[in-house]
Short mmCIF file of C-alpha atoms in Angstrom, two decimals:
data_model
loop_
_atom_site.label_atom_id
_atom_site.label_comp_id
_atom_site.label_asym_id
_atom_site.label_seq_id
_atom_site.Cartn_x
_atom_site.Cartn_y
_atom_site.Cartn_z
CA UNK A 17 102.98 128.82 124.92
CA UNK A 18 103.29 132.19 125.82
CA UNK A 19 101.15 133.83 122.46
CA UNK A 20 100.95 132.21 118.67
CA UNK A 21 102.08 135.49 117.58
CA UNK A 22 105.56 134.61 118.46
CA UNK A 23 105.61 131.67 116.38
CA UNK A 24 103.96 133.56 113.74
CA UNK A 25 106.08 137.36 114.06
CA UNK A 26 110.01 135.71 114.70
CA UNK A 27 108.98 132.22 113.03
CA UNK A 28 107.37 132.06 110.27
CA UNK A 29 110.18 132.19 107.83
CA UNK A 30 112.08 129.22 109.14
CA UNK A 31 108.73 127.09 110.07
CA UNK A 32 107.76 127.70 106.02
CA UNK A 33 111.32 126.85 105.30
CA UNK A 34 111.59 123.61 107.19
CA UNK A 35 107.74 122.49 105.64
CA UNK A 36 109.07 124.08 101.91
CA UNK A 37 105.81 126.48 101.56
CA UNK A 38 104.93 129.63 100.95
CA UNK A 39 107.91 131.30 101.78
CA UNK A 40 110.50 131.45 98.62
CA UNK A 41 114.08 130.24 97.96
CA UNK A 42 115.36 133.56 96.95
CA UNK A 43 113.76 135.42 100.06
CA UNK A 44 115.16 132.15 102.73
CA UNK A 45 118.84 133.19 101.40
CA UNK A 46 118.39 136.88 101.71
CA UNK A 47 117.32 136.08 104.84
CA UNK A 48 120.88 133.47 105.83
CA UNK A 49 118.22 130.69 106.64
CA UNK A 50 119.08 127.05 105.28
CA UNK A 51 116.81 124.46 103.63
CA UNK A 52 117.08 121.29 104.88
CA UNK A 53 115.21 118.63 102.62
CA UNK A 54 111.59 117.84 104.75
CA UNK A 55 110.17 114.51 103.73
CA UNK A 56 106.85 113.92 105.29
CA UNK A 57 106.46 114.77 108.70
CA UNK A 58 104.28 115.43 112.03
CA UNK A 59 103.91 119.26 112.35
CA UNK A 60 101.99 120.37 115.54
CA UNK A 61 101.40 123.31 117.45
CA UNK A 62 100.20 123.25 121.29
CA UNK A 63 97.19 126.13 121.03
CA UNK A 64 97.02 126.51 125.16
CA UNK A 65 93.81 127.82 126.58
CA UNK A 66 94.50 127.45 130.48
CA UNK A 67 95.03 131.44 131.16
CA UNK A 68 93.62 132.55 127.73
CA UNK A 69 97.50 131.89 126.68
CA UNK A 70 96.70 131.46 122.63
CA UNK A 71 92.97 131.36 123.06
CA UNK A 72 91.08 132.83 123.20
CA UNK A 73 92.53 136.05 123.75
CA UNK A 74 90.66 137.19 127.19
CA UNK A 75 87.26 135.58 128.74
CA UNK A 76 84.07 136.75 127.69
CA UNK A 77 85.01 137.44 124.06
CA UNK A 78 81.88 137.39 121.63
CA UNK A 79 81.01 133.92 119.79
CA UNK A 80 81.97 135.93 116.60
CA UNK A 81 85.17 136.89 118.10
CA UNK A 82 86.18 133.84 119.37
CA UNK A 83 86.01 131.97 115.85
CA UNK A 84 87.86 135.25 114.35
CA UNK A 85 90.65 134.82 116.61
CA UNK A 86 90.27 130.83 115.64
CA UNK A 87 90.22 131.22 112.37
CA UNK A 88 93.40 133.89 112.07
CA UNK A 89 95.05 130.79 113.91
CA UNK A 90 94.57 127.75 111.82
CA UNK A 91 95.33 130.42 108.55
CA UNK A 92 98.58 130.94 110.19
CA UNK A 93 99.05 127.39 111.08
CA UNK A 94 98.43 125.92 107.35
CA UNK A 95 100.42 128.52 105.86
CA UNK A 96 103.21 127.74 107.78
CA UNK A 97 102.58 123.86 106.38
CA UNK A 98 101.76 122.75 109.81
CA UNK A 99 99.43 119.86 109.53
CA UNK A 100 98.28 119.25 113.36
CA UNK A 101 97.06 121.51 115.77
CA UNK A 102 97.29 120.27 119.83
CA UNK A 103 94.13 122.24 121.40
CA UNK A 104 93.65 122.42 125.19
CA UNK A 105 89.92 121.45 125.96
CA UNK A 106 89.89 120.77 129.31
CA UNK A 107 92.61 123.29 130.53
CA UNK A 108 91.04 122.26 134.00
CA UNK A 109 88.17 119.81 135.41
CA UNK A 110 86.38 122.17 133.01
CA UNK A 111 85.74 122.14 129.30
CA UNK A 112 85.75 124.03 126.02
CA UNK A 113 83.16 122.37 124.46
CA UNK A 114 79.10 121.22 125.62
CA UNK A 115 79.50 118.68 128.35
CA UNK A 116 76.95 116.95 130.55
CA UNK A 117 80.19 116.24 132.69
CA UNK A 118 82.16 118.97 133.67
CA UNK A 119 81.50 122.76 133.07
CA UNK A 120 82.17 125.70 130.47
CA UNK A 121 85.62 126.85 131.01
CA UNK A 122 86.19 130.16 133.01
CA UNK A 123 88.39 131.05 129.76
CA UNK A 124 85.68 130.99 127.53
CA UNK A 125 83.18 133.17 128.84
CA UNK A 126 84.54 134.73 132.22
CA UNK A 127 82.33 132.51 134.20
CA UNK A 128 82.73 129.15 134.90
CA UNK A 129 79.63 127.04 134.21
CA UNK A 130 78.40 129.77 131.22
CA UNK A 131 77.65 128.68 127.82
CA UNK A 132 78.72 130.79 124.79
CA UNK A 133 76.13 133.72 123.67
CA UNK A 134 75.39 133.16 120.46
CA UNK A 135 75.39 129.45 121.62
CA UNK A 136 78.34 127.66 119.64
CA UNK A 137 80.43 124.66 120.50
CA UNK A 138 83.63 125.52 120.75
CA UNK A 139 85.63 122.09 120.05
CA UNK A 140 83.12 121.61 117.37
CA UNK A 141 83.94 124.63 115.55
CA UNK A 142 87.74 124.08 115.90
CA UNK A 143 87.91 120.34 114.76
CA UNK A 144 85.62 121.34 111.65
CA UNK A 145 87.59 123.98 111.03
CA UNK A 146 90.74 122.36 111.71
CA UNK A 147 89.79 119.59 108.86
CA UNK A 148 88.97 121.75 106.40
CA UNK A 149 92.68 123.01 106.17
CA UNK A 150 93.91 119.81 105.97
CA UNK A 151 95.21 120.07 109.68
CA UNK A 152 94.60 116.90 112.20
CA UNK A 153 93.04 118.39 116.07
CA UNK A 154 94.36 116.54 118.64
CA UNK A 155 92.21 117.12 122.26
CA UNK A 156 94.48 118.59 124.73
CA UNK A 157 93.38 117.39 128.66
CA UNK A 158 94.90 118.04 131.59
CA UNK A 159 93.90 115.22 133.84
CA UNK A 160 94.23 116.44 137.12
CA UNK A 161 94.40 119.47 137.60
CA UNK A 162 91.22 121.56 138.74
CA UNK A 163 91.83 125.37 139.00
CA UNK A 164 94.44 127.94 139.73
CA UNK A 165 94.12 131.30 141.61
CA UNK A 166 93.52 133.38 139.58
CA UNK A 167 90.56 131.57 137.36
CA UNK A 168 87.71 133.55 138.56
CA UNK A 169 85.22 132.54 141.68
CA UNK A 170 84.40 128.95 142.26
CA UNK A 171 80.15 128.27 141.75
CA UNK A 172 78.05 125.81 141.98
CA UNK A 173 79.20 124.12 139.02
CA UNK A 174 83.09 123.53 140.23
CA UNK A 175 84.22 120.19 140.74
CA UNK A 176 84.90 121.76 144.14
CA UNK A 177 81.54 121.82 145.05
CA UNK A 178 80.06 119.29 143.37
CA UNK A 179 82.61 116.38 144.00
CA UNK A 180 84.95 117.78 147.01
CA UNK A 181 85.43 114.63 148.12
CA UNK A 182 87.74 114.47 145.12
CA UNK A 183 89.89 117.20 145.36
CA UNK A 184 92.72 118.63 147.53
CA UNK A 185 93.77 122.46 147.95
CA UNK A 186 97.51 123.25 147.17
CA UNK A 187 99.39 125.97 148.21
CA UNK A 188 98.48 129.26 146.32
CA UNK A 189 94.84 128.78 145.99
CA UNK A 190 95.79 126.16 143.32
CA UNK A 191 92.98 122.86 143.82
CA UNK A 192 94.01 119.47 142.01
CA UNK A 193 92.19 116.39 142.27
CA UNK A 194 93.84 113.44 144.19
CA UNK A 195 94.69 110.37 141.95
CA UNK A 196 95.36 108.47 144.94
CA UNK A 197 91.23 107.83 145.12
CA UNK A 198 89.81 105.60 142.25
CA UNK A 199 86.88 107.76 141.47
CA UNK A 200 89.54 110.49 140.42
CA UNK A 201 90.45 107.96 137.82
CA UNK A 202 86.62 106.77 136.39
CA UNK A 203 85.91 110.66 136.07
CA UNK A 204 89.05 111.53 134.54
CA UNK A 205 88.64 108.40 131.85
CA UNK A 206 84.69 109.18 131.62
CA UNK A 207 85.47 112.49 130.60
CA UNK A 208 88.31 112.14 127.85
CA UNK A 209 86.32 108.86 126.82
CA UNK A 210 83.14 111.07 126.15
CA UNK A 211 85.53 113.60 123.70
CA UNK A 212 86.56 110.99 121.87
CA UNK A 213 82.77 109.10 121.60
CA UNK A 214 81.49 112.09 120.25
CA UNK A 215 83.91 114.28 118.44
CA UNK A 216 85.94 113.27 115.60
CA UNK A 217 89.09 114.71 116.95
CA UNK A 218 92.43 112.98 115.52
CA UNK A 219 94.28 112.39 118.86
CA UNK A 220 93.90 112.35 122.75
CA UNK A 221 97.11 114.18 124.40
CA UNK A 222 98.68 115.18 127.52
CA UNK A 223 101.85 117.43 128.81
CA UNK A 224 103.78 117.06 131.53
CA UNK A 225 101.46 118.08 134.54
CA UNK A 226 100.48 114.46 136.64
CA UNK A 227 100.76 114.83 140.17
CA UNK A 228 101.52 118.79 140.43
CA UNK A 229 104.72 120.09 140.68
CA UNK A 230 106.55 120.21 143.96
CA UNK A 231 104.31 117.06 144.48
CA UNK A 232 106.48 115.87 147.26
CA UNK A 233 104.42 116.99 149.74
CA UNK A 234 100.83 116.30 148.31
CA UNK A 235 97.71 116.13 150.62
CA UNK A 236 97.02 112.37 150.10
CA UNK A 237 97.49 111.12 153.49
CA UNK A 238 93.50 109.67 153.52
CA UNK A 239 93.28 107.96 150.24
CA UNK A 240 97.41 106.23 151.16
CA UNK A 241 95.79 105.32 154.21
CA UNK A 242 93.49 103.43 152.71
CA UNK A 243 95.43 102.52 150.42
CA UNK A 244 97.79 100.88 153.37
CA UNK A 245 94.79 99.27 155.18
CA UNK A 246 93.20 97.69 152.62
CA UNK A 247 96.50 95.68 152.25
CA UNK A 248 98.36 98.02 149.41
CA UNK A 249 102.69 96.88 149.80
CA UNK A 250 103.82 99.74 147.63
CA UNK A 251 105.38 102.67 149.00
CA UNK A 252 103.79 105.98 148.71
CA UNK A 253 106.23 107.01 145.87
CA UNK A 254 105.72 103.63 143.89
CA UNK A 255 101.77 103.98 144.97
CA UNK A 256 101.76 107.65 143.70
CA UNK A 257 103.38 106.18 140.40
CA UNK A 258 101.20 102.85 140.20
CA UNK A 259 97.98 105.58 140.05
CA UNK A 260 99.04 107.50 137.21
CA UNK A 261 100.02 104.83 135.43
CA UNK A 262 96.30 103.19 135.92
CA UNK A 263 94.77 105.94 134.12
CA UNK A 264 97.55 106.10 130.53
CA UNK A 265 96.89 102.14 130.45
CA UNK A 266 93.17 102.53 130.76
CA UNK A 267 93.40 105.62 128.43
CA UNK A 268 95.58 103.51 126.08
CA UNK A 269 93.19 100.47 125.92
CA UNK A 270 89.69 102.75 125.77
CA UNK A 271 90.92 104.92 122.92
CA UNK A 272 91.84 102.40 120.94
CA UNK A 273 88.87 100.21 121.49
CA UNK A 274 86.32 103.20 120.76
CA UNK A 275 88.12 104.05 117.95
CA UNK A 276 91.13 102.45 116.49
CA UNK A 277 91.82 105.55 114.28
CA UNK A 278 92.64 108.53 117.16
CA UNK A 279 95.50 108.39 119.03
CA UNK A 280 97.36 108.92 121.68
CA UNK A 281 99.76 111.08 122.77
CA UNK A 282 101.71 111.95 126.07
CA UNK A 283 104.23 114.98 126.23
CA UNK A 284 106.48 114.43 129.08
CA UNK A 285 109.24 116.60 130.93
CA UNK A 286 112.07 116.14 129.01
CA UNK A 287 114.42 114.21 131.29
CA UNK A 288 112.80 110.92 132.56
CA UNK A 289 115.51 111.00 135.61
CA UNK A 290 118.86 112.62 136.17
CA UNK A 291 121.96 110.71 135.16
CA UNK A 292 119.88 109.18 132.36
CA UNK A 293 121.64 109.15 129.98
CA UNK A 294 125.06 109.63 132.72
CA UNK A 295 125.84 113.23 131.70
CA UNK A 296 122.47 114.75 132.27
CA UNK A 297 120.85 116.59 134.94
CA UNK A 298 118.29 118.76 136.13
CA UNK A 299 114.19 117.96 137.53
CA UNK A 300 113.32 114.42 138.29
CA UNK A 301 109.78 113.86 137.01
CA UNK A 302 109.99 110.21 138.34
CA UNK A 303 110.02 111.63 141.72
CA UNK A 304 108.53 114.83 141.19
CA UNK A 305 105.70 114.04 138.88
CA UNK A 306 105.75 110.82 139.58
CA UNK A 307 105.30 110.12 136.07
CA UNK A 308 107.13 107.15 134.93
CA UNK A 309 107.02 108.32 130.87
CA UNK A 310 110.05 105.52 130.39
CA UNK A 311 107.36 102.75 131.06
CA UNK A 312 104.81 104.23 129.50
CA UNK A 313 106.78 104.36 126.00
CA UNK A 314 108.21 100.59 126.59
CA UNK A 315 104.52 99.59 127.36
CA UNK A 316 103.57 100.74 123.99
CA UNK A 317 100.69 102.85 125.79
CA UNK A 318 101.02 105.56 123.78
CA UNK A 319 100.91 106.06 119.99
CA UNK A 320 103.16 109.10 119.12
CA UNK A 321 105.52 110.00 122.68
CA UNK A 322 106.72 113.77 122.76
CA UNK A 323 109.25 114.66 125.44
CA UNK A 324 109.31 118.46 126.25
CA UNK A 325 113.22 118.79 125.01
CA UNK A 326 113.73 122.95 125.59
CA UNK A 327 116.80 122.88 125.70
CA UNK A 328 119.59 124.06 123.19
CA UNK A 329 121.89 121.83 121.71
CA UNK A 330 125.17 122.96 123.79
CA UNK A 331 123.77 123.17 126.74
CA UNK A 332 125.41 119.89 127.77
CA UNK A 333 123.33 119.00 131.50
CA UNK A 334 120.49 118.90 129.39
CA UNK A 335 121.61 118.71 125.57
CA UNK A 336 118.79 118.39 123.47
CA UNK A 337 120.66 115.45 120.58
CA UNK A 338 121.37 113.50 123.95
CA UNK A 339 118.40 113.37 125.60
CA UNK A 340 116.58 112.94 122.29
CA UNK A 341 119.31 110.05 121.55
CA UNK A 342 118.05 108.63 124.92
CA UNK A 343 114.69 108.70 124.25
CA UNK A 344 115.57 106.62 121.08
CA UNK A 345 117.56 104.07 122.48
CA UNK A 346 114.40 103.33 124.59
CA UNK A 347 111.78 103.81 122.38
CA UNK A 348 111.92 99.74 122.20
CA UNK A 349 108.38 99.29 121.20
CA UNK A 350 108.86 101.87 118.09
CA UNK A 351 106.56 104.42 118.64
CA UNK A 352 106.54 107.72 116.79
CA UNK A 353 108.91 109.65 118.83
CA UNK A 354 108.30 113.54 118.21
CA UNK A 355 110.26 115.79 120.56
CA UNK A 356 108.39 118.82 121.86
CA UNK A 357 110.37 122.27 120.78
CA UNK A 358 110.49 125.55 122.74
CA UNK A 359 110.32 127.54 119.61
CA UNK A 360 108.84 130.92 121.30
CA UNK A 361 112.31 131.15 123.67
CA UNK A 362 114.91 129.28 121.47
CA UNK A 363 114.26 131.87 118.34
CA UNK A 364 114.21 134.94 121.33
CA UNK A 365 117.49 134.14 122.76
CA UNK A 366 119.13 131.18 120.52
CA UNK A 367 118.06 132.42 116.64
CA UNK A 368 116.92 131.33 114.30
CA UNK A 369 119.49 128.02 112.96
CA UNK A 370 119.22 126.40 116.54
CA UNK A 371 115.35 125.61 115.63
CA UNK A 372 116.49 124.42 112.21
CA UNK A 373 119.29 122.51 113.70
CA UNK A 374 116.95 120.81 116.24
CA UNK A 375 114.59 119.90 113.55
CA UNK A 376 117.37 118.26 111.59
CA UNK A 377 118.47 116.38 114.42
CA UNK A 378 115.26 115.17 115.00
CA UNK A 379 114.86 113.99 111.69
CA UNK A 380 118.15 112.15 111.67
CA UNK A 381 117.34 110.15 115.00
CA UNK A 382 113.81 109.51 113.76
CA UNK A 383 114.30 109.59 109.73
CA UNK A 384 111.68 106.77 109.30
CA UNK A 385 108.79 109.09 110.66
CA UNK A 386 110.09 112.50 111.90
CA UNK A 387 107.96 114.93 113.67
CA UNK A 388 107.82 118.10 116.31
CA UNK A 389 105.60 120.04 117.96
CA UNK A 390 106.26 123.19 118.45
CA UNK A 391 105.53 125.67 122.33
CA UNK A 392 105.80 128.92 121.63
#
């Protein structure tokens, strides 16, 4: 998401349409917007934090400051009759909340490893406040990625120094730990499994980011050696795969066993592979990401599956009622299937009916539990 304020500014009048709240019928036809009927319904909004993207709104912002901008966020979000918020804690091996695992975020307070001053805890303050809307906060991780460029000066309290064993330097200054080497896996899990121990956050999600993109070429050559010498038969693109898919079964199985209640939720590229369904085309995440988000919906891994569908209806190489009609066809375990929307760009250069069109095809394909969540 590029800013909330989008959503907020060129949005608001169709989002309060769509949940039939504050806004009024007179004002929605003065304003050429239809009503569809809304029954009951998943309403989310990704709040990003890698980058200060939503929030908060620059590093180093007062504790006071921070829960302003927090607080203006969740208003907007229940007025609009949103009822889920998806916040980014760990926007890298890093977090925005107390952990004895990883450090404060660099976002937070413009140094990485630096509590808030006044000491507050961040994911505390947004799942309390969160609940006391009415709204459901769903834990945001990115599971492994570790920095980018431009996120201040690596200390002592970096995953890069503590564990560098783990991690692998990119191209760009960008460092991402290697999921090729098992250890990458028990941190990942003993960090997310920690969140959901000792918060009482409603869900567990991730996006699209696995192996990074333009993974092709990842630095893994030590741990697929090993891998290859200790007797491994799968090749390094099926071994790359098999690694990922490790940590959303583990995931899948801890979550539920610590608590049956949260779950858990995976936001995918859109398109699982090109030419599925026949007239689409465009990135292949299976090779790319090597994220095979097919098998992890068939699996019944996940609890709610939300494929990052940005495009517009017509565009036909990537049509959003087709791939979404895809998705459906394969959803053969039944889970709630609630595409991701690029609401931010589709109201800037599509307007305002191709967001309530998308919504209405969502709800047709998935009448029996409908839901979006919305990037803005």
């Amino acid at each position: 998401m590029k800013t909330i304020s989008i959503l907020i500014a060129a949005g608001a009048v169709v989002i309060a349409a769509l949940s039939g709240c504050s806004a009024s019928t007179s004002s929605m036809k003065e304003e050429g917007v239809r009503q569809p009927a809304a029954e009951r319904e998943f309403r989310a909004v990704w709040v990003a934090t890698v980058g200060n993207i939503d929030w908060p709104s620059k590093p180093g912002l007062t504790t006071e400051e921070q829960q302003r901008e927090a607080r203006a966020i969740l208003d907007t979000v229940a007025a609009l009759g949103m009822n889920a918020v998806v916040f980014q804690v760990r926007p890298h091996t890093d977090a925005m909340y107390k952990s004895d695992l990883e450090p404060w975020s660099y976002y937070l307070t413009g140094e990485e490893g630096k509590a808030p001053e006044p000491y507050y805890d961040p994911l505390t303050f947004w799942v309390e406040e969160a609940h006391d809307r009415g709204i459901e906060l769903h834990a945001w991780f990115n599971p492994y990625r570790v920095r980018l460029s431009r996120a201040g000066e690596i200390n002592d309290s970096s995953i890069i120094r503590r564990k560098p064993e783990l991690v692998r330097q990119l191209s760009g200054g960008t460092w991402w730990m290697d999921p090729g080497d098992p250890r990458t896996l028990e941190h990942s899990f003993s960090v997310i499994m920690d969140v959901v121990r000792r918060y009482d956050v409603d869900g567990i999600h991730f996006d699209d980011y696995f192996y990074p993109y333009g993974g092709e070429n990842f630095p893994d050559s030590i741990t697929w050696t090993a891998y290859v010498q200790s007797g491994g038969s799968l090749t390094r693109s099926d071994w790359r795969r098999d690694n990922v898919n490790k940590l959303i079964e583990r995931l899948a199985n801890g979550v539920k066993k610590e608590k049956r209640h949260v779950q858990f939720g995976i936001s995918p590229f859109g398109i699982w592979r090109p030419g599925y369904p026949p007239s689409i085309t465009g990135f292949d995440q299976y090779n790319g990401l090597y994220a095979d988000a097919k098998l992890w919906l068939q699996e019944g891994w996940v609890d709610y599956f939300t494929p990052q569908l940005y495009w517009p209806i017509n565009q036909t190489p990537q049509s959003f009622p087709v791939l979404l009609g895809w998705w459906t066809r394969v959803n053969t375990m039944g889970r709630n299937l609630w595409p991701g929307l690029y609401t931010g760009r589709m109201i800037r250069e599509e307007g305002l009916d191709e967001l309530i069109n998308e919504i209405m095809v969502a709800r047709g394909f998935v009448p029996e539990g409908p839901g979006h969540i919305h990037f803005s």
